[in-house]
Amino acid sequence: MRHLRSLEVMIAALLLSAAPLAAQCTPVFSFSVYNDGSVSADGSTMYGYTSTEDSSTLCSCSHSGYTAVAAVYDPNGTMLGESEQSGFSSSVSELMDGVSGNYQSSGGGVAFCSCLNGYFGGGGTIYYVAVTCPTTISLAGTQSLPLANAYPSSKTGVGIMATMQVASGSLNGSLVTESLTGTNSCPAGVANACVGGSTFTVGPGSPYNGAGTVFGTSYSGAGNNQFLDQHTFTSSGDVLSGQTSAYSCQQTCTQTYSACGTSIGGFNLTYTFTHSSLSGTPVTSIGVTKVHQ
């Protein structure tokens, strides 16, 4: 739901050139503009919204040609984009430029007045959206998640828990997104681990950053300016069933992290699948390495 802030623009009071009416109607122009803004769930896009309301007392006048304009600006005051639309509302969305601070949504509206024989209108108060944008990222450490702790419910797995560190400044609550591409040298039928992508919230109080247990292994939580990124692959079955003992194959991923629509760093992930056994049962163990590009 929008949290609207309004500025009512009162334009004119009495049109001396208008013919007096029996009830002595006096045209009064009242034009309200409302601005609002938000940021996308992945922290990459700034949205601006503008809506207008014409509550004028028109008498014999008529208003037409309503137009609304929405615009968004970065914290330095540089316009990211604007949109002009016919009617009483307008919206704009633009990729952010990776600068921390108060992003701005502003706008206005106009209408043509027959009595003025011209346009009138106004603008609303600026709506601010505070955004923190990490600019760099590093690997603070990894913890192994061995298959032995997940067996026997999983007969393939698992990987690592990586602790990622962002900078600079106080960045708890900021958002970081990932994108993945990769190659798969494993036999047909083995799913690719290098797919999809996630959005992470930085800081120890953020979801999924606390200490816990995953696939039978306990892990520590993230600290300030950190978040946890899990690199795992599991299956209830042995995905390399039929392969000889000690057979191995690899999947490699290129991982890119972004904040506020700007890349902040990349890493190379290598998943190594090895056919082995646990308690005499054939299994596929997975090890994962992660290095900065």
Tab-separated table of C-alpha atoms in Angstrom:
chain	number	residue	atom	x	y	z
A	1	MET	CA	0.000	0.000	0.000
A	2	ARG	CA	1.284	3.463	-0.840
A	3	HIS	CA	2.083	5.894	1.940
A	4	LEU	CA	1.111	9.127	0.226
A	5	ARG	CA	2.306	12.590	0.987
A	6	SER	CA	0.371	15.466	-0.568
A	7	LEU	CA	0.900	19.089	-1.456
A	8	GLU	CA	-2.295	20.900	-2.435
A	9	VAL	CA	-1.633	23.559	-4.988
A	10	MET	CA	-4.214	26.362	-4.933
A	11	ILE	CA	-4.139	28.205	-8.223
A	12	ALA	CA	-6.240	31.332	-8.772
A	13	ALA	CA	-9.283	32.355	-6.800
A	14	LEU	CA	-11.495	34.502	-8.928
A	15	LEU	CA	-11.629	34.778	-12.704
A	16	LEU	CA	-12.664	38.402	-13.312
A	17	SER	CA	-13.213	37.679	-16.975
A	18	ALA	CA	-15.754	34.937	-16.263
A	19	ALA	CA	-19.378	35.943	-16.651
A	20	PRO	CA	-21.143	36.072	-13.228
A	21	LEU	CA	-23.636	33.297	-12.602
A	22	ALA	CA	-26.978	33.541	-10.868
A	23	ALA	CA	-25.545	31.925	-7.742
A	24	GLN	CA	-22.392	34.042	-8.031
A	25	CYS	CA	-20.237	30.892	-8.525
A	26	THR	CA	-16.549	31.642	-8.143
A	27	PRO	CA	-14.107	29.278	-9.845
A	28	VAL	CA	-11.479	28.001	-7.418
A	29	PHE	CA	-8.718	25.760	-8.732
A	30	SER	CA	-7.512	23.059	-6.349
A	31	PHE	CA	-5.017	20.543	-7.717
A	32	SER	CA	-3.395	17.918	-5.470
A	33	VAL	CA	-0.279	15.890	-6.338
A	34	TYR	CA	0.834	12.737	-4.506
A	35	ASN	CA	4.301	11.168	-4.882
A	36	ASP	CA	5.493	7.779	-3.671
A	37	GLY	CA	8.489	5.516	-4.254
A	38	SER	CA	9.867	2.069	-3.561
A	39	VAL	CA	12.724	-0.292	-4.404
A	40	SER	CA	12.382	-3.716	-6.016
A	41	ALA	CA	12.767	-6.841	-3.899
A	42	ASP	CA	16.213	-7.513	-5.362
A	43	GLY	CA	17.402	-3.958	-4.725
A	44	SER	CA	18.139	-3.238	-8.375
A	45	THR	CA	15.288	-0.967	-9.463
A	46	MET	CA	13.835	2.299	-8.180
A	47	TYR	CA	10.113	2.896	-8.708
A	48	GLY	CA	8.378	6.240	-8.674
A	49	TYR	CA	4.637	6.887	-8.600
A	50	THR	CA	2.689	10.109	-9.091
A	51	SER	CA	-1.073	10.561	-8.869
A	52	THR	CA	-3.124	13.735	-9.112
A	53	GLU	CA	-6.562	14.870	-8.041
A	54	ASP	CA	-8.520	17.823	-9.381
A	55	SER	CA	-11.067	19.010	-6.821
A	56	SER	CA	-11.575	22.458	-8.347
A	57	THR	CA	-14.810	24.371	-8.302
A	58	LEU	CA	-15.268	24.769	-12.053
A	59	CYS	CA	-18.479	26.814	-12.414
A	60	SER	CA	-18.668	27.417	-16.160
A	61	CYS	CA	-15.049	26.392	-16.736
A	62	SER	CA	-13.930	23.002	-18.013
A	63	HIS	CA	-10.694	21.063	-17.472
A	64	SER	CA	-9.193	18.609	-19.925
A	65	GLY	CA	-5.893	17.219	-21.172
A	66	TYR	CA	-4.752	15.898	-17.809
A	67	THR	CA	-1.116	14.774	-17.782
A	68	ALA	CA	0.946	13.297	-14.921
A	69	VAL	CA	4.744	13.076	-14.749
A	70	ALA	CA	6.740	10.755	-12.458
A	71	ALA	CA	10.508	10.996	-12.030
A	72	VAL	CA	13.182	9.281	-9.915
A	73	TYR	CA	16.579	10.647	-8.872
A	74	ASP	CA	19.684	9.153	-7.275
A	75	PRO	CA	21.095	10.543	-3.991
A	76	ASN	CA	23.294	12.961	-5.948
A	77	GLY	CA	20.230	14.513	-7.562
A	78	THR	CA	20.875	12.963	-10.961
A	79	MET	CA	17.685	11.977	-12.739
A	80	LEU	CA	17.518	8.250	-13.377
A	81	GLY	CA	14.402	8.532	-15.525
A	82	GLU	CA	10.941	10.009	-15.909
A	83	SER	CA	7.621	9.078	-17.470
A	84	GLU	CA	4.862	11.369	-18.760
A	85	GLN	CA	1.436	9.766	-19.120
A	86	SER	CA	-2.011	11.051	-20.012
A	87	GLY	CA	-4.540	10.990	-17.211
A	88	PHE	CA	-4.282	11.290	-13.455
A	89	SER	CA	-1.321	9.016	-12.714
A	90	SER	CA	2.113	8.059	-13.942
A	91	SER	CA	4.824	5.599	-12.902
A	92	VAL	CA	8.478	5.117	-13.732
A	93	SER	CA	11.041	2.384	-13.038
A	94	GLU	CA	14.783	2.652	-13.564
A	95	LEU	CA	17.863	0.651	-12.632
A	96	MET	CA	19.697	2.199	-9.718
A	97	ASP	CA	23.281	3.410	-10.066
A	98	GLY	CA	24.877	1.754	-7.041
A	99	VAL	CA	25.074	4.884	-4.878
A	100	SER	CA	24.037	4.703	-1.215
A	101	GLY	CA	21.729	7.369	0.143
A	102	ASN	CA	18.250	8.818	-0.205
A	103	TYR	CA	16.764	8.116	-3.622
A	104	GLN	CA	13.972	10.488	-4.599
A	105	SER	CA	10.596	10.138	-6.228
A	106	SER	CA	8.925	13.318	-7.427
A	107	GLY	CA	6.411	14.398	-9.995
A	108	GLY	CA	3.594	16.685	-10.941
A	109	GLY	CA	0.567	17.147	-13.110
A	110	VAL	CA	-1.155	19.663	-15.357
A	111	ALA	CA	-4.544	20.211	-16.951
A	112	PHE	CA	-5.931	22.585	-19.578
A	113	CYS	CA	-8.453	25.143	-18.288
A	114	SER	CA	-10.933	26.647	-20.707
A	115	CYS	CA	-11.334	29.827	-18.636
A	116	LEU	CA	-7.594	30.450	-18.406
A	117	ASN	CA	-7.148	29.324	-22.009
A	118	GLY	CA	-3.982	27.616	-20.817
A	119	TYR	CA	-2.527	24.954	-18.539
A	120	PHE	CA	-2.323	24.978	-14.762
A	121	GLY	CA	-1.003	22.430	-12.254
A	122	GLY	CA	1.701	21.764	-9.733
A	123	GLY	CA	4.078	19.318	-8.086
A	124	GLY	CA	4.046	17.235	-4.926
A	125	THR	CA	6.478	16.852	-2.068
A	126	ILE	CA	9.527	14.685	-2.742
A	127	TYR	CA	9.278	11.120	-1.440
A	128	TYR	CA	12.610	9.719	-0.173
A	129	VAL	CA	13.663	6.058	-0.140
A	130	ALA	CA	16.797	5.275	1.893
A	131	VAL	CA	18.997	2.676	0.180
A	132	THR	CA	22.372	1.216	1.154
A	133	CYS	CA	24.489	-0.112	-1.707
A	134	PRO	CA	27.475	-2.396	-1.096
A	135	THR	CA	30.296	-1.721	-3.542
A	136	THR	CA	32.645	-4.669	-2.915
A	137	ILE	CA	32.328	-8.278	-1.761
A	138	SER	CA	34.802	-10.870	-0.482
A	139	LEU	CA	34.773	-14.418	0.829
A	140	ALA	CA	35.134	-14.379	4.630
A	141	GLY	CA	35.232	-18.169	4.970
A	142	THR	CA	33.609	-21.497	4.124
A	143	GLN	CA	32.386	-24.486	6.118
A	144	SER	CA	32.190	-27.975	4.663
A	145	LEU	CA	28.832	-29.779	4.670
A	146	PRO	CA	29.785	-33.488	4.342
A	147	LEU	CA	27.502	-36.158	2.947
A	148	ALA	CA	28.125	-38.386	5.973
A	149	ASN	CA	26.021	-36.022	8.131
A	150	ALA	CA	23.099	-36.128	5.672
A	151	TYR	CA	23.201	-39.900	5.028
A	152	PRO	CA	21.065	-42.026	4.687
A	153	SER	CA	18.223	-39.623	3.771
A	154	SER	CA	20.553	-38.225	1.104
A	155	LYS	CA	22.754	-40.499	-0.973
A	156	THR	CA	24.157	-37.605	-3.003
A	157	GLY	CA	25.556	-34.354	-1.588
A	158	VAL	CA	26.334	-31.844	-0.241
A	159	GLY	CA	28.745	-28.808	-0.420
A	160	ILE	CA	29.718	-25.721	1.607
A	161	MET	CA	28.281	-22.828	3.572
A	162	ALA	CA	30.032	-19.614	2.505
A	163	THR	CA	30.187	-16.447	4.601
A	164	MET	CA	30.278	-13.368	2.366
A	165	GLN	CA	31.550	-9.945	3.468
A	166	VAL	CA	30.413	-6.679	1.861
A	167	ALA	CA	31.821	-3.159	2.091
A	168	SER	CA	31.996	-0.286	2.583
A	169	GLY	CA	30.169	1.407	5.426
A	170	SER	CA	27.361	0.178	7.663
A	171	LEU	CA	25.439	-2.095	5.312
A	172	ASN	CA	23.217	-4.269	7.499
A	173	GLY	CA	19.830	-4.522	5.809
A	174	SER	CA	21.128	-3.918	2.291
A	175	LEU	CA	20.307	-6.347	-0.519
A	176	VAL	CA	22.663	-8.380	-2.695
A	177	THR	CA	21.578	-10.497	-5.654
A	178	GLU	CA	23.377	-13.273	-7.507
A	179	SER	CA	23.344	-14.630	-11.031
A	180	LEU	CA	24.784	-18.006	-12.079
A	181	THR	CA	25.984	-19.530	-15.312
A	182	GLY	CA	27.884	-22.761	-15.693
A	183	THR	CA	28.921	-25.956	-17.439
A	184	ASN	CA	28.253	-29.588	-16.575
A	185	SER	CA	30.652	-32.424	-17.458
A	186	CYS	CA	28.686	-35.045	-15.511
A	187	PRO	CA	26.712	-37.806	-17.258
A	188	ALA	CA	23.280	-37.085	-18.715
A	189	GLY	CA	20.612	-37.105	-16.060
A	190	VAL	CA	22.700	-35.331	-13.405
A	191	ALA	CA	21.015	-31.990	-12.770
A	192	ASN	CA	23.025	-28.790	-13.087
A	193	ALA	CA	23.810	-27.028	-9.819
A	194	CYS	CA	24.683	-23.787	-11.642
A	195	VAL	CA	21.169	-22.479	-12.171
A	196	GLY	CA	18.855	-19.911	-10.669
A	197	GLY	CA	19.759	-17.049	-8.363
A	198	SER	CA	18.883	-15.602	-4.970
A	199	THR	CA	18.557	-12.298	-3.154
A	200	PHE	CA	20.404	-11.963	0.154
A	201	THR	CA	19.840	-9.503	2.999
A	202	VAL	CA	23.007	-8.379	4.774
A	203	GLY	CA	23.425	-8.532	8.549
A	204	PRO	CA	23.094	-10.908	11.502
A	205	GLY	CA	19.467	-9.995	12.146
A	206	SER	CA	18.378	-10.760	8.595
A	207	PRO	CA	16.567	-13.947	7.521
A	208	TYR	CA	18.724	-17.043	6.928
A	209	ASN	CA	21.839	-15.430	8.436
A	210	GLY	CA	21.518	-16.902	11.918
A	211	ALA	CA	23.271	-20.010	13.210
A	212	GLY	CA	21.556	-23.303	12.449
A	213	THR	CA	21.800	-26.815	11.085
A	214	VAL	CA	21.576	-27.850	7.453
A	215	PHE	CA	21.862	-31.391	6.080
A	216	GLY	CA	22.949	-32.580	9.528
A	217	THR	CA	25.795	-30.075	9.954
A	218	SER	CA	25.709	-27.150	12.406
A	219	TYR	CA	27.008	-23.799	11.194
A	220	SER	CA	27.671	-20.356	12.643
A	221	GLY	CA	25.690	-17.250	11.795
A	222	ALA	CA	26.792	-14.175	9.856
A	223	GLY	CA	28.159	-11.012	11.467
A	224	ASN	CA	27.811	-7.339	10.618
A	225	ASN	CA	28.082	-6.631	6.874
A	226	GLN	CA	27.931	-10.376	6.194
A	227	PHE	CA	25.468	-12.883	4.766
A	228	LEU	CA	25.432	-16.655	4.291
A	229	ASP	CA	25.394	-18.264	0.850
A	230	GLN	CA	24.780	-22.001	0.698
A	231	HIS	CA	26.308	-23.963	-2.198
A	232	THR	CA	24.840	-27.451	-2.047
A	233	PHE	CA	23.429	-30.248	-4.149
A	234	THR	CA	21.499	-33.205	-2.733
A	235	SER	CA	19.486	-36.168	-3.904
A	236	SER	CA	17.852	-39.052	-2.096
A	237	GLY	CA	19.406	-41.367	-4.696
A	238	ASP	CA	22.911	-42.026	-5.973
A	239	VAL	CA	23.143	-39.782	-9.067
A	240	LEU	CA	26.297	-41.574	-10.300
A	241	SER	CA	24.775	-45.015	-9.916
A	242	GLY	CA	26.394	-47.392	-12.402
A	243	GLN	CA	29.690	-45.550	-12.449
A	244	THR	CA	32.822	-47.180	-11.069
A	245	SER	CA	34.097	-46.402	-7.594
A	246	ALA	CA	36.186	-43.212	-7.479
A	247	TYR	CA	34.654	-41.976	-10.763
A	248	SER	CA	34.333	-38.181	-10.643
A	249	CYS	CA	32.964	-35.339	-12.737
A	250	GLN	CA	32.631	-31.606	-12.292
A	251	GLN	CA	30.228	-28.752	-12.685
A	252	THR	CA	31.661	-25.230	-12.793
A	253	CYS	CA	29.761	-22.016	-12.114
A	254	THR	CA	30.434	-18.353	-12.651
A	255	GLN	CA	28.708	-16.434	-9.873
A	256	THR	CA	28.193	-12.664	-10.026
A	257	TYR	CA	26.945	-10.592	-7.073
A	258	SER	CA	25.170	-7.274	-7.647
A	259	ALA	CA	23.803	-4.499	-5.434
A	260	CYS	CA	21.531	-1.659	-6.522
A	261	GLY	CA	21.815	-2.871	-10.101
A	262	THR	CA	25.637	-2.758	-10.183
A	263	SER	CA	28.064	-5.699	-10.153
A	264	ILE	CA	30.184	-5.791	-6.977
A	265	GLY	CA	32.213	-8.964	-7.540
A	266	GLY	CA	32.407	-12.428	-9.064
A	267	PHE	CA	33.435	-15.905	-7.939
A	268	ASN	CA	34.156	-19.273	-9.509
A	269	LEU	CA	32.457	-22.337	-8.020
A	270	THR	CA	33.494	-25.915	-8.713
A	271	TYR	CA	31.262	-28.836	-7.726
A	272	THR	CA	33.147	-32.161	-7.767
A	273	PHE	CA	30.935	-35.290	-7.824
A	274	THR	CA	32.751	-38.450	-6.661
A	275	HIS	CA	31.303	-41.950	-6.652
A	276	SER	CA	32.080	-43.739	-3.400
A	277	SER	CA	30.275	-45.587	-0.602
A	278	LEU	CA	29.036	-45.101	2.951
A	279	SER	CA	28.335	-48.102	5.173
A	280	GLY	CA	28.679	-50.284	2.109
A	281	THR	CA	26.043	-48.319	0.151
A	282	PRO	CA	27.013	-46.630	-3.128
A	283	VAL	CA	26.759	-42.852	-2.833
A	284	THR	CA	27.926	-39.704	-4.626
A	285	SER	CA	29.771	-37.256	-2.394
A	286	ILE	CA	30.079	-33.627	-3.451
A	287	GLY	CA	32.808	-31.158	-2.613
A	288	VAL	CA	32.624	-27.469	-3.524
A	289	THR	CA	35.372	-24.883	-3.870
A	290	LYS	CA	34.797	-21.141	-4.186
A	291	VAL	CA	37.427	-18.608	-5.270
A	292	HIS	CA	37.320	-14.932	-6.207
A	293	GLN	CA	37.666	-14.252	-9.902
